mmCIF file of C-alpha atoms and ligand atoms in Angstrom:
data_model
loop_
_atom_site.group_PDB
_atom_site.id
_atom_site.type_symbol
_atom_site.label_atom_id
_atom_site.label_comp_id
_atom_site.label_asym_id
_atom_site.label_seq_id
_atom_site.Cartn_x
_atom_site.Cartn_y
_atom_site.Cartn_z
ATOM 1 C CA UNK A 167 16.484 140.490 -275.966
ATOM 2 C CA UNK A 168 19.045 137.807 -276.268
ATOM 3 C CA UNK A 169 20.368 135.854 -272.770
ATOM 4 C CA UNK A 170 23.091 133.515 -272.951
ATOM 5 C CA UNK A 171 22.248 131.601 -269.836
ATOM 6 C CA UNK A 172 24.405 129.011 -267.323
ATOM 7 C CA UNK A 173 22.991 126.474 -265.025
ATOM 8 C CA UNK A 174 25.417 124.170 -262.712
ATOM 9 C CA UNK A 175 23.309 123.708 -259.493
ATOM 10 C CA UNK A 176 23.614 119.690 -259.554
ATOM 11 C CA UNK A 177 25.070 117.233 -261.846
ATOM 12 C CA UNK A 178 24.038 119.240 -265.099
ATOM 13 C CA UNK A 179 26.561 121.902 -266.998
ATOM 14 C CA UNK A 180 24.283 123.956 -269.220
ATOM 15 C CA UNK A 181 24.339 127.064 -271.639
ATOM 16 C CA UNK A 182 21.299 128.391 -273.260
ATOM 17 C CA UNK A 183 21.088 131.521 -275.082
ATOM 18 C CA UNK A 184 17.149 132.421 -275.210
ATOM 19 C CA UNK A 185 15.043 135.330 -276.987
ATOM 20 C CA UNK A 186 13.118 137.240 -275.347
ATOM 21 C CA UNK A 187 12.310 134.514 -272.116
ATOM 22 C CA UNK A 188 10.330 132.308 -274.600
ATOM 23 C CA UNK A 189 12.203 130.975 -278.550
ATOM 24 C CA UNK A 190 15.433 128.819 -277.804
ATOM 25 C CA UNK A 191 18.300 129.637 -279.715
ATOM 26 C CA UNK A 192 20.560 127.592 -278.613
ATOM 27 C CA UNK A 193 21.001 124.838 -275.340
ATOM 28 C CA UNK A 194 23.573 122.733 -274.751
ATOM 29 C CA UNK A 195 23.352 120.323 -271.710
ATOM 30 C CA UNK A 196 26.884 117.950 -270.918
ATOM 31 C CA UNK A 197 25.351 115.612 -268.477
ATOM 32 C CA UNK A 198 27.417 113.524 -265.645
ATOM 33 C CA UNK A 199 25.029 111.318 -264.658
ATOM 34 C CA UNK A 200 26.645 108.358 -265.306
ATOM 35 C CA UNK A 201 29.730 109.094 -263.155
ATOM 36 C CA UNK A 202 27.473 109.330 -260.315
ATOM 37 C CA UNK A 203 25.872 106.363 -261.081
ATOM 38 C CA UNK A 204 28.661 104.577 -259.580
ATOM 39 C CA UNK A 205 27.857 105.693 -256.702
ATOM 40 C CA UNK A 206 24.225 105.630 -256.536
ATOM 41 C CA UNK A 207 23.870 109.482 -256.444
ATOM 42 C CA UNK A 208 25.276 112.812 -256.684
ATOM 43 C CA UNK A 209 28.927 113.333 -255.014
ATOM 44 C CA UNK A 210 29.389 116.853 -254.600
ATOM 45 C CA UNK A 211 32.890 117.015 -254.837
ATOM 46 C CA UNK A 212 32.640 115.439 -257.884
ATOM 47 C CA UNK A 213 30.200 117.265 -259.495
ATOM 48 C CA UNK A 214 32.363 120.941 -258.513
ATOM 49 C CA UNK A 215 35.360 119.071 -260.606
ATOM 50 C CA UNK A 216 33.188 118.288 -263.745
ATOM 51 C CA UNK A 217 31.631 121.446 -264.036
ATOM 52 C CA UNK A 218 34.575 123.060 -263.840
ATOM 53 C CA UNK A 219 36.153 120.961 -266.338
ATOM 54 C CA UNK A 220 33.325 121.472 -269.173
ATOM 55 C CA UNK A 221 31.918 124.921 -268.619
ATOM 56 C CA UNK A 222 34.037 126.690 -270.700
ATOM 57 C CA UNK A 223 33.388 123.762 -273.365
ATOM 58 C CA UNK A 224 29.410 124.163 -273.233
ATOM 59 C CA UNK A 225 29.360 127.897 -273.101
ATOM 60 C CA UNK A 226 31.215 127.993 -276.156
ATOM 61 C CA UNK A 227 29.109 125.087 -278.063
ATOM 62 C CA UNK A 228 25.740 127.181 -277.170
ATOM 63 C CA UNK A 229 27.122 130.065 -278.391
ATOM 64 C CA UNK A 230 28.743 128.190 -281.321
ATOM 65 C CA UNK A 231 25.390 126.795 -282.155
ATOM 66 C CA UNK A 232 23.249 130.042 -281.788
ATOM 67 C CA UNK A 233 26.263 131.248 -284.324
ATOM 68 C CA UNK A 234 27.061 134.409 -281.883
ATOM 69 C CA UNK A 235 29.472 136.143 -280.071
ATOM 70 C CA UNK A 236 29.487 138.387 -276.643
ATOM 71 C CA UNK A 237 28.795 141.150 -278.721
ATOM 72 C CA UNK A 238 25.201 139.515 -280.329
ATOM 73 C CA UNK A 239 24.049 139.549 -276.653
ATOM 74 C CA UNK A 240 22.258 141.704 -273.953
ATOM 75 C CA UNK A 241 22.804 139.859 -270.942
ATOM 76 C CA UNK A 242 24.085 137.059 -269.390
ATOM 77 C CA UNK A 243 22.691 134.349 -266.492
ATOM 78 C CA UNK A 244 23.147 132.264 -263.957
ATOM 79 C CA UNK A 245 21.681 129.623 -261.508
ATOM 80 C CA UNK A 246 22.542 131.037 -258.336
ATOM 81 C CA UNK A 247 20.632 129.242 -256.015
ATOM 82 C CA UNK A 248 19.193 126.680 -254.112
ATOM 83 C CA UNK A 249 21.512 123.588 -255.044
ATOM 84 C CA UNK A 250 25.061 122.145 -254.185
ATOM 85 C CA UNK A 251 26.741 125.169 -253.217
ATOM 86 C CA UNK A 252 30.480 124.102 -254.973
ATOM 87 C CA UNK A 253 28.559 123.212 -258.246
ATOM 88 C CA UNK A 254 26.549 126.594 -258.023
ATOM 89 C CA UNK A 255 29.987 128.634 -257.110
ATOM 90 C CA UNK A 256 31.288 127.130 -260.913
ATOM 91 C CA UNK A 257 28.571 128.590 -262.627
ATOM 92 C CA UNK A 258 28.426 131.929 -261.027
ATOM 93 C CA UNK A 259 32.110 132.605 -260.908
ATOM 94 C CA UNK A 260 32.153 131.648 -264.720
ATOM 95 C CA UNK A 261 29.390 134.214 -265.057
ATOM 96 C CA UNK A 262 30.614 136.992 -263.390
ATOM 97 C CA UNK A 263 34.057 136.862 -265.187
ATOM 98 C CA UNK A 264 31.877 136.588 -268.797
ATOM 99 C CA UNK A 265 30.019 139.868 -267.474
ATOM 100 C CA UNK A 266 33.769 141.531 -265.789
ATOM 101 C CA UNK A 267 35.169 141.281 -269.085
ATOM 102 C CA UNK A 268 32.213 141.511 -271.738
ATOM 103 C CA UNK A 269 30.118 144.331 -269.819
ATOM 104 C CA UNK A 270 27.303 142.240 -270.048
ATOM 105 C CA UNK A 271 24.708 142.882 -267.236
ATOM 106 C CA UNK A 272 24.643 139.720 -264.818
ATOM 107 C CA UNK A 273 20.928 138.216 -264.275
ATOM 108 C CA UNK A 274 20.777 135.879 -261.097
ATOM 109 C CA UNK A 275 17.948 132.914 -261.331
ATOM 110 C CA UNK A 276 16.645 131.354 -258.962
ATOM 111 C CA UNK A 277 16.862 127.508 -259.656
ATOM 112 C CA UNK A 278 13.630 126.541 -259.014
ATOM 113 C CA UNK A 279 12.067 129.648 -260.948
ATOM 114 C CA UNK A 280 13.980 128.675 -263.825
ATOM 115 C CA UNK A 281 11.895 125.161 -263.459
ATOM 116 C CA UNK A 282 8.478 127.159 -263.523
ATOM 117 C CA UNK A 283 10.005 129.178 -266.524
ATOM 118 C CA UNK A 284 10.496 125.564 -268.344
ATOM 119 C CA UNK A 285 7.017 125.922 -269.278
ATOM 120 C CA UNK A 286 7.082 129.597 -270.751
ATOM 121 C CA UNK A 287 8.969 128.240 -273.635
ATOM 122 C CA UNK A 288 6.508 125.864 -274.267
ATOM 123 C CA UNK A 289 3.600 126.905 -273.887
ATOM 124 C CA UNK A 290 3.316 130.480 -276.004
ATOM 125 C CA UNK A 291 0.264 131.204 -274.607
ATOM 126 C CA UNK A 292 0.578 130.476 -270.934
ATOM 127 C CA UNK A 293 1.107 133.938 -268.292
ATOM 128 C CA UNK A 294 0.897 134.141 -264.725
ATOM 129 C CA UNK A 295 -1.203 134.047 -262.444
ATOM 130 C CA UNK A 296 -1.415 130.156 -261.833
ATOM 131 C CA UNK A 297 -1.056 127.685 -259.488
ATOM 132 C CA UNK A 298 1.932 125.526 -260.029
ATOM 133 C CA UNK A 299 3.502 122.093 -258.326
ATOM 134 C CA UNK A 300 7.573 122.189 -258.589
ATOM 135 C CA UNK A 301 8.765 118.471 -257.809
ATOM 136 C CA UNK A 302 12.675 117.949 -258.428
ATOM 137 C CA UNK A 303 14.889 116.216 -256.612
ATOM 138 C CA UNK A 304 15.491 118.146 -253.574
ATOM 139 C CA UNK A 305 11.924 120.497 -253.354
ATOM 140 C CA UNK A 306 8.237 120.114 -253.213
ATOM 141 C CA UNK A 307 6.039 123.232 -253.347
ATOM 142 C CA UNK A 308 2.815 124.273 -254.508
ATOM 143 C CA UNK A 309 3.451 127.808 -255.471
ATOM 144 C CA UNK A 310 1.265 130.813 -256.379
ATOM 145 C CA UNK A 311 3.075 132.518 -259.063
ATOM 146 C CA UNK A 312 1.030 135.669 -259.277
ATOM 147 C CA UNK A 313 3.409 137.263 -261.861
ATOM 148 C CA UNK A 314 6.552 136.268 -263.258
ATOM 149 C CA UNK A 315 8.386 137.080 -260.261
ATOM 150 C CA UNK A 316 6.254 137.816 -257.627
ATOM 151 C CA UNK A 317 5.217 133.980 -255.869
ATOM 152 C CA UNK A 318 3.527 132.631 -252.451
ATOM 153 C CA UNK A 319 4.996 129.019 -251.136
ATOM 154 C CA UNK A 320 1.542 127.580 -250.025
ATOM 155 C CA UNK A 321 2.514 124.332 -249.239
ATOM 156 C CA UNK A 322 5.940 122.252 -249.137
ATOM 157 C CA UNK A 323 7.259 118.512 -248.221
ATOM 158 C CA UNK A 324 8.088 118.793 -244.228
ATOM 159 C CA UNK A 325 11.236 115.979 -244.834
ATOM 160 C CA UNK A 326 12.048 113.952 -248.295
ATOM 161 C CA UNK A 327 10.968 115.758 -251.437
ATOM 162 C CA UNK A 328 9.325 113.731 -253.635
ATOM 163 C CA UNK A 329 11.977 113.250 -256.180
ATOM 164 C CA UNK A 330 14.279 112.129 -253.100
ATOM 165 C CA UNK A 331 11.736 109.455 -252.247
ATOM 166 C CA UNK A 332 11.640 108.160 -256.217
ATOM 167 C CA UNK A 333 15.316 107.778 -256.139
ATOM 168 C CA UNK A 334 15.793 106.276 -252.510
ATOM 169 C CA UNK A 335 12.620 103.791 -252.804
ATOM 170 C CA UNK A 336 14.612 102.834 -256.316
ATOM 171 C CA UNK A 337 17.464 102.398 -255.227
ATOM 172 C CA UNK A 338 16.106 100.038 -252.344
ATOM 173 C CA UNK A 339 14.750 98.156 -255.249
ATOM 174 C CA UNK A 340 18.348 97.715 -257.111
ATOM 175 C CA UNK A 341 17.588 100.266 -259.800
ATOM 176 C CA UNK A 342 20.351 102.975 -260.673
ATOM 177 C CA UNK A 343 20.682 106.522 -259.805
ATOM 178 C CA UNK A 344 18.948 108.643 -261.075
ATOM 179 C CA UNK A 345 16.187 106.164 -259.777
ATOM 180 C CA UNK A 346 12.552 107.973 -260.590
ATOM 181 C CA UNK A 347 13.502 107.585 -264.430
ATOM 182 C CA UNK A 348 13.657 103.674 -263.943
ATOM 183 C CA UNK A 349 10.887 103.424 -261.269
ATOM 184 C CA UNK A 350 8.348 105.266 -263.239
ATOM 185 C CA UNK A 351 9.391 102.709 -266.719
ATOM 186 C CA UNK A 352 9.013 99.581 -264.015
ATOM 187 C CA UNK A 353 5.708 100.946 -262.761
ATOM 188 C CA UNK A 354 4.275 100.640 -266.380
ATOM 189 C CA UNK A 355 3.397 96.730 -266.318
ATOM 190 C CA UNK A 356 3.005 96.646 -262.263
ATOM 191 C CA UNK A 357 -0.462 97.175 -260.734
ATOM 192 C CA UNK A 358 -0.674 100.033 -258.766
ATOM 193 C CA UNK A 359 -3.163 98.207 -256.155
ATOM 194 C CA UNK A 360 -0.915 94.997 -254.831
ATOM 195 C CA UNK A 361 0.488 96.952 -252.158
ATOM 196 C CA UNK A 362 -1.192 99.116 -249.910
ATOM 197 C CA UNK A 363 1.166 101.769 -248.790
ATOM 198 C CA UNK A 364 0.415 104.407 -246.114
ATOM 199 C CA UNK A 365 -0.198 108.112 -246.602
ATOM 200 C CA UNK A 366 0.745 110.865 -243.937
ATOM 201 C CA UNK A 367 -1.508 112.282 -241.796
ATOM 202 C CA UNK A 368 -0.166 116.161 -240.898
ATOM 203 C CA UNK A 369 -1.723 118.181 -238.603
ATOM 204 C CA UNK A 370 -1.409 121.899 -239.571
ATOM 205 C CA UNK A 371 -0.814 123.145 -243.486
ATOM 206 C CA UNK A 372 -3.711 120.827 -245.147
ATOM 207 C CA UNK A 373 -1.492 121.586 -248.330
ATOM 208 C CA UNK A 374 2.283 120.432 -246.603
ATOM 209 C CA UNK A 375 3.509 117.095 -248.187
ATOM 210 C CA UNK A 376 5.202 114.031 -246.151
ATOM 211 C CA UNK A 377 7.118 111.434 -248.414
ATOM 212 C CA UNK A 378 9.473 110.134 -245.263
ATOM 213 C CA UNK A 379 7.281 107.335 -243.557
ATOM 214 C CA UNK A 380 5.784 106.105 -247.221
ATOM 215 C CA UNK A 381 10.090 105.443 -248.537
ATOM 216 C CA UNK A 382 10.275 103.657 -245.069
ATOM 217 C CA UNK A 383 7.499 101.552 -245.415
ATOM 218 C CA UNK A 384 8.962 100.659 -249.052
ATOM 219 C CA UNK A 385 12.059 100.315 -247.626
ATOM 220 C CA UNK A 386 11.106 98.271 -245.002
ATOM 221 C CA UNK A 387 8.782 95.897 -247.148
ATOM 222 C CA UNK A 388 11.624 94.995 -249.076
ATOM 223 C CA UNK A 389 14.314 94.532 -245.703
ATOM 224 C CA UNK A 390 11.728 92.459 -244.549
ATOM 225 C CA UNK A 391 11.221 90.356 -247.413
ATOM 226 C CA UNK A 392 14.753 90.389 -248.196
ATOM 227 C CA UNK A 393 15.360 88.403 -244.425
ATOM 228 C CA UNK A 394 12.535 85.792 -245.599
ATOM 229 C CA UNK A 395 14.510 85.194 -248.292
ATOM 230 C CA UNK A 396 11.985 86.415 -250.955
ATOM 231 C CA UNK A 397 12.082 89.236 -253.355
ATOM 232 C CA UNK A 398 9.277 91.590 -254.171
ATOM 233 C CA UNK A 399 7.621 91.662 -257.664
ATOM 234 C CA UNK A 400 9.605 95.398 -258.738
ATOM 235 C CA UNK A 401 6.958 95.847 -261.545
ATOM 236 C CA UNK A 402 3.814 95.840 -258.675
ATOM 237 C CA UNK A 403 5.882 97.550 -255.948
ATOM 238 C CA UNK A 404 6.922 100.330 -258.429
ATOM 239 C CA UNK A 405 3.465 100.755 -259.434
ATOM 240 C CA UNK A 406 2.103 100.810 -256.030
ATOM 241 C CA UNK A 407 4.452 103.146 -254.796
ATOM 242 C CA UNK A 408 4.118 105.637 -257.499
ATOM 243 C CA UNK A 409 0.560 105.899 -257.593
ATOM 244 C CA UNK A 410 1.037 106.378 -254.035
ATOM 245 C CA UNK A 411 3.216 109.716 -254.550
ATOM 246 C CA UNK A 412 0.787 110.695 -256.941
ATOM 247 C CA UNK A 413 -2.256 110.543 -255.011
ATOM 248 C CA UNK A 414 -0.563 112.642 -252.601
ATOM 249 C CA UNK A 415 0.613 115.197 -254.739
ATOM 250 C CA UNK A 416 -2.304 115.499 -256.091
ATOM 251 C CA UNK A 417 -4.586 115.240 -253.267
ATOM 252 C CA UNK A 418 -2.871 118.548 -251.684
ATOM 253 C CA UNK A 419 -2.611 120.176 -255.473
ATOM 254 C CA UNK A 420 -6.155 120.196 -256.655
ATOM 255 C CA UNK A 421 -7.846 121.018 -253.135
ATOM 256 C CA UNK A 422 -5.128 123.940 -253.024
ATOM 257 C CA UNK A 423 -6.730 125.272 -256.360
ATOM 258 C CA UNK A 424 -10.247 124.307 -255.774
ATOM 259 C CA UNK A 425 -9.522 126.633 -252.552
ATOM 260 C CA UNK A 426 -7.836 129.632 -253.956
ATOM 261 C CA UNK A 427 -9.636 129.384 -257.097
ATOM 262 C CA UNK A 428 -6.937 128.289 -259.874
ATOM 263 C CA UNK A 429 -8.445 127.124 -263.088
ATOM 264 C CA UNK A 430 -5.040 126.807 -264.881
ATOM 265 C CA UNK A 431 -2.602 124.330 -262.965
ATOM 266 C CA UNK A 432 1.250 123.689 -263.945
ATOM 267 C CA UNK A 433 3.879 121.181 -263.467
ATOM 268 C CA UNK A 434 7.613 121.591 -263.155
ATOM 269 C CA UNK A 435 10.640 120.320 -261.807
ATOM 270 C CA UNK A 436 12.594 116.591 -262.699
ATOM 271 C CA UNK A 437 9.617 115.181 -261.292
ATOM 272 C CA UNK A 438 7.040 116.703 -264.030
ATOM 273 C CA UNK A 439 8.708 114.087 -266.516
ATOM 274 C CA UNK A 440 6.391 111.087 -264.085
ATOM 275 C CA UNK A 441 3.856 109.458 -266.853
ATOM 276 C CA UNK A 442 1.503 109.466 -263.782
ATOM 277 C CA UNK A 443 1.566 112.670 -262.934
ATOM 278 C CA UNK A 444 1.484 113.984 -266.245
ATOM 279 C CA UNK A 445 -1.617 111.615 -267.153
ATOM 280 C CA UNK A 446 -3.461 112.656 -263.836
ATOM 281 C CA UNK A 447 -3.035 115.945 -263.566
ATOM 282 C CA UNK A 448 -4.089 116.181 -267.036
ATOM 283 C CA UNK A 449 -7.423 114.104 -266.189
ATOM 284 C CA UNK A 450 -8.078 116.233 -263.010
ATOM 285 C CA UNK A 451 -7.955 119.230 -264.764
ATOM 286 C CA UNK A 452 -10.164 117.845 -267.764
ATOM 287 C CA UNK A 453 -12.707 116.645 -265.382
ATOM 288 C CA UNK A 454 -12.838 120.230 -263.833
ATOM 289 C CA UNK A 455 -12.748 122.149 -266.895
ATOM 290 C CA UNK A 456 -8.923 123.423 -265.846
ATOM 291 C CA UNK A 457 -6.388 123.907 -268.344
ATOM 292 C CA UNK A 458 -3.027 122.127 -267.564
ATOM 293 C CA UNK A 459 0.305 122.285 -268.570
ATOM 294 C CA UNK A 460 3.569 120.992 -268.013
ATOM 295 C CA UNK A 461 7.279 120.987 -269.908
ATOM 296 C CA UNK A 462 8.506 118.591 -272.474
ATOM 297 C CA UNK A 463 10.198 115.994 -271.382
ATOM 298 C CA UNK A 464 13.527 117.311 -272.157
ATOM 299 C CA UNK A 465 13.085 120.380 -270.537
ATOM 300 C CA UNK A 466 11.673 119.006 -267.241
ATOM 301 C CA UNK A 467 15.245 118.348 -265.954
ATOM 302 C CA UNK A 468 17.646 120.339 -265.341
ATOM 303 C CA UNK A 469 18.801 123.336 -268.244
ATOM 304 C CA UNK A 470 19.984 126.294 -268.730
ATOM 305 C CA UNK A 471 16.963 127.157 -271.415
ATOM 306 C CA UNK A 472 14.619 127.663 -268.445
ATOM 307 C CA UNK A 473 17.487 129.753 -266.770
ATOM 308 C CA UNK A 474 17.516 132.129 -269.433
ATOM 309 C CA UNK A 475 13.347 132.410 -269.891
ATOM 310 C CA UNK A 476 12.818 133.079 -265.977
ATOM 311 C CA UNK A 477 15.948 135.579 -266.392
ATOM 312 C CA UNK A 478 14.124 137.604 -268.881
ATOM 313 C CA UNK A 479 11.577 138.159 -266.665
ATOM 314 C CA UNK A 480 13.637 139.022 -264.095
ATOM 315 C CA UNK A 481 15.677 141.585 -265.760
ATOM 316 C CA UNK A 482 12.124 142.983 -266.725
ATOM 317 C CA UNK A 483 11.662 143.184 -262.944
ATOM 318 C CA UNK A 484 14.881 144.947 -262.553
ATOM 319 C CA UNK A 485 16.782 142.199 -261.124
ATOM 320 C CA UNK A 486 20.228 142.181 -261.880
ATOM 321 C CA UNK A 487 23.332 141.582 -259.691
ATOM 322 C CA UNK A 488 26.798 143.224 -259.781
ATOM 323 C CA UNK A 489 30.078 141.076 -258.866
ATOM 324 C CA UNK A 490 29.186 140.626 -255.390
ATOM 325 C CA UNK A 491 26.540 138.279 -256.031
ATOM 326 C CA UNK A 492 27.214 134.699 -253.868
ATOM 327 C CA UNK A 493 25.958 131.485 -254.439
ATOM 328 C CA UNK A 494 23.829 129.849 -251.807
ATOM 329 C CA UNK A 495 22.719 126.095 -251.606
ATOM 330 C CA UNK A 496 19.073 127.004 -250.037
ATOM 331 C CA UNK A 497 17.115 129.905 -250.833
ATOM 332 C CA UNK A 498 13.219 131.025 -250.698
ATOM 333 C CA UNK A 499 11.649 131.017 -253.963
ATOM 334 C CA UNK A 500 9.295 133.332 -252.649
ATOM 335 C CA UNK A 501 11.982 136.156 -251.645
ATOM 336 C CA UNK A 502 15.590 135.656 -253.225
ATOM 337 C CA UNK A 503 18.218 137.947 -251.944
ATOM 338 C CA UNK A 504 20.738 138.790 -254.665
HETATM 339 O O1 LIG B 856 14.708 118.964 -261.261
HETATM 340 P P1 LIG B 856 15.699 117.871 -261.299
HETATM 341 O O2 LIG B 856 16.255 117.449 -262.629
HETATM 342 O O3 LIG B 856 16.900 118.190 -260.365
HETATM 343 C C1 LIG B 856 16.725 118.927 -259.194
HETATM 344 O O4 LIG B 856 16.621 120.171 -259.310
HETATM 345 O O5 LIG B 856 16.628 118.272 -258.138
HETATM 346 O O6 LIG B 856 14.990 116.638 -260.618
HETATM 347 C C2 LIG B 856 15.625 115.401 -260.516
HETATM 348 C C3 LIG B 856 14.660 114.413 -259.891
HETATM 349 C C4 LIG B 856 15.327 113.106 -259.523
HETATM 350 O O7 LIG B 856 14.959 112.777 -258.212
HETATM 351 C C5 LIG B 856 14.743 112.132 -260.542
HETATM 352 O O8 LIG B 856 14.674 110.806 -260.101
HETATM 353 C C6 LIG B 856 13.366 112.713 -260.737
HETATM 354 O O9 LIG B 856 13.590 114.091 -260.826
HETATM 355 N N1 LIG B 856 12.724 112.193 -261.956
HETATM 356 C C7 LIG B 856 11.612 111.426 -261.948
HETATM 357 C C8 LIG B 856 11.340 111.095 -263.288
HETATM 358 N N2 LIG B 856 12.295 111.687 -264.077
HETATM 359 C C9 LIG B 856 13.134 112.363 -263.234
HETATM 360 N N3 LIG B 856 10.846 111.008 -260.927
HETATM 361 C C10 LIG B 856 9.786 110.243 -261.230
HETATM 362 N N4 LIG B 856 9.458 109.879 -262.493
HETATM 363 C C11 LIG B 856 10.202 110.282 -263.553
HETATM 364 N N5 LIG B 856 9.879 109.917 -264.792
HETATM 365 ZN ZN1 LIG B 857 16.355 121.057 -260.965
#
C-alpha cells in the first residue's frame, strides 16, 4: 500500500510517500529554520506563510522523486494534530483538496504517533507492545503503545517539555534557535559534574516529569553571573545541564518499565537525536538485558516519512477521515478524535 504523506505541524513542510508503513519511497523535507532563527524561535504567523508558500513545491518533488502520480497511490496523509494550529490548517486543507479531487481516501496522523512510527521504518523487526519515551519540542510522555494504535500516557512533563527546556536554557547561553542541537555539540567537551543542578521533587505520578525549576536555575546561574560581571564556562554548564535532563528522563523511564514489565524500550521525538540519551538509554537497557531502539538521526525530527508509516497503521485500524476533518493544536495521543 502506497501513502503519499504531508506533515506541517511546526516549522517543517514535508511529503513522504511510504510502502506499506515501513520502505521509504520518497521524503522531501523544505526546512525554515533559519528564518526563525532570527528570532530565536518559531513565529507562527510565519511559519502558516511558508508552508503555504512551498507545499505545493514539496508535494510535487516527493512525488517527482518516488517517479508517481495520484493514480500510483492508495491513500493520502496528513499531520492533523497537536502543533501550531495555522501551520497544521496548511497541511490538512492541502490534503483534503488532493483527496476532493483525486478520490484518494484521507488518513489523519496524529503528530506525535507519527514520531513513535519514526522507528517502524527503521527498525524492520520492531512491533508493539513497548514502552516508549516521545521528547520533542513541545511534549514529554512515556507511552504504552500496546498496538499500533491503541496507547496509555503513563507519565508526562507537568510544565516545560524537555525539548522546550534545551532550547530556552540555550538560548540563555547565546546559542541559536533551534538550541538542543547546539547545547548537546557544547556539552561534548564540558564536564557534566561542575554544576550541580536541582531535580524536581513531585508528589503524585512517580513517572510525571518537571523541567521548569531546573531552566530557572540555569537561567538564573547565568543572570546572576552575568550581574558579577563573569560569564559561565558554556562547555561545563551545557554538560551539566544535559546530563541533568537525562538523569531525569531516565530516572522516570526505566523504573516505569522495570514496573510494568517492558523489556524493549524506544525513543522518539526531536529530542531522541540527544548523544546522551541515545548513549544511556542504550547502556540501561544493555545492563538489563532490554533491547533498545531509537530513529536515525534524520528521522528524529520532524517528517512526513513517519506520517505516512503511523498512517498505514491507522488505515489498518480503520481510521480514515472525510472532508470534515479539523486541525487542532493539542490533542491526546491516547484518544484522537478525527
Ligand atoms: O520533534 P521535534 O523536531 O519538533 C516537535 O515536534 O516539537 O523536536 C524539536 C526539539 C527542539 O526543542 C530541539 O531543540 C530538540 O528537539 N532537539 C534536541 C536535539 N536535537 C533536536 N534536543 C537535545 N539534543 C539534541 N541533539
Ligand atoms: Zn515533532
Amino acid at each position: 500500500m502506497k501513502i503519499l504523506a504531508i506533515e506541517s505541524s511546526c516549522d517543517e513542510t514535508a511529503a513522504a510517500v511510504i510502502e506499506d508503513g515501513r520502505n521509504i519511497i520518497s521524503s522531501v523535507i523544505a526546512t525554515q529554520v533559519e528564518e526563525h532563527k532570527l528570532y530565536g524561535g518559531v513565529v507562527p504567523e510565519i511559519a502558516s506563510r511558508r508552508h503555504c508558500e512551498s507545499i505545493n513545491g514539496v508535494v510535487k518533488e516527493a512525488l517527482s522523486q518516488a517517479e508517481m502520480k495520484l493514480d500510483d497511490l492508495d491513500a493520502l496523509a496528513v499531520t492533523y494534530a497537536p502543533g501550531l494550529i495555522g501551520a497544521l490548517l496548511v497541511g490538512v486543507n492541502f490534503a483534503k483538496g488532493l483527496s476532493l479531487s483525486s478520490g484518494l481516501p484521507l488518513i489523519p496522523v496524529h503528530h506525535l504517533r507519527g514520531h513513535i512510527a519514526a522507528n517502524y521504518l527503521e527498525h524492520k523487526d520492531l512491533k508493539p507492545p513497548f514502552l516508549c519515551l516521545v521528547v520533542s519540542g513541545g511534549h514529554s510522555h512515556i507511552v504504552e503503545v500496546r498496538d499500533y494504535t491503541e496507547m496509555t500516557v503513563i507519565g508526562k512533563t507537568r510544565d516545560d517539555a524537555a525539548g522546550e527546556a534545551f532550547d530556552k536554557a540555550a538560548r540563555t547561553m547565546g546559542m541559536p534557535y533551534p538550541g538542543g542541537i547546539y547545547l548537546d555539540k557544547a556539552a561534548q567537551s564540558g564536564d557534566p559534574d561542575a554544576f550541580k543542578l536541582p531535580r524536581p521533587k513531585l508528589s503524585g505520578n512517580p513517572y510525571d516529569f518537571s523541567f521548569s525549576g531546573l531552566k530557572t536555575a540555569v537561567i538564573n546561574l547565568i543572570h546572576n553571573a552575568a550581574q558579577r560581571g563573569e560569564t559561565l564556562p558554556t562547555a561545563d554548564l551545557s554538560a551539566s545541564f544535559r546530563k541533568t535532563v537525562v538523569d531525569i528522563l531516565l530516572t522516570n523511564f526505566i523504573s516505569a518499565a522495570e514496573k510494568s514489565g517492558y523489556d524493549r524500550l524506544v525513543l522518539a521525538g526531536g529530542v531522541s537525536a540527544n548523544s546522551l540519551l541515545r548513549k544511556r538509554t542504550e547502556q540501561e537497557c544493555k545492563n538489563r538485558g532490554w533491547k533498545c531502539y531509537y530513529p536515525p538521526l534524520q528521522l528524529c525530527g520532524d517528517n512526513a516519512a513517519m506520517i505516512g508509516s503511523q498512517a498505514y497503521y491507522e488505515f489498518l485500524s480503520g481510521n480514515t477521515a472525510g472532508m470534515k476533518l479539523n486541525a487542532a493544536a493539542t490533542m491526546d495521543i491516547a484518544a484522537p478524535v478525527y
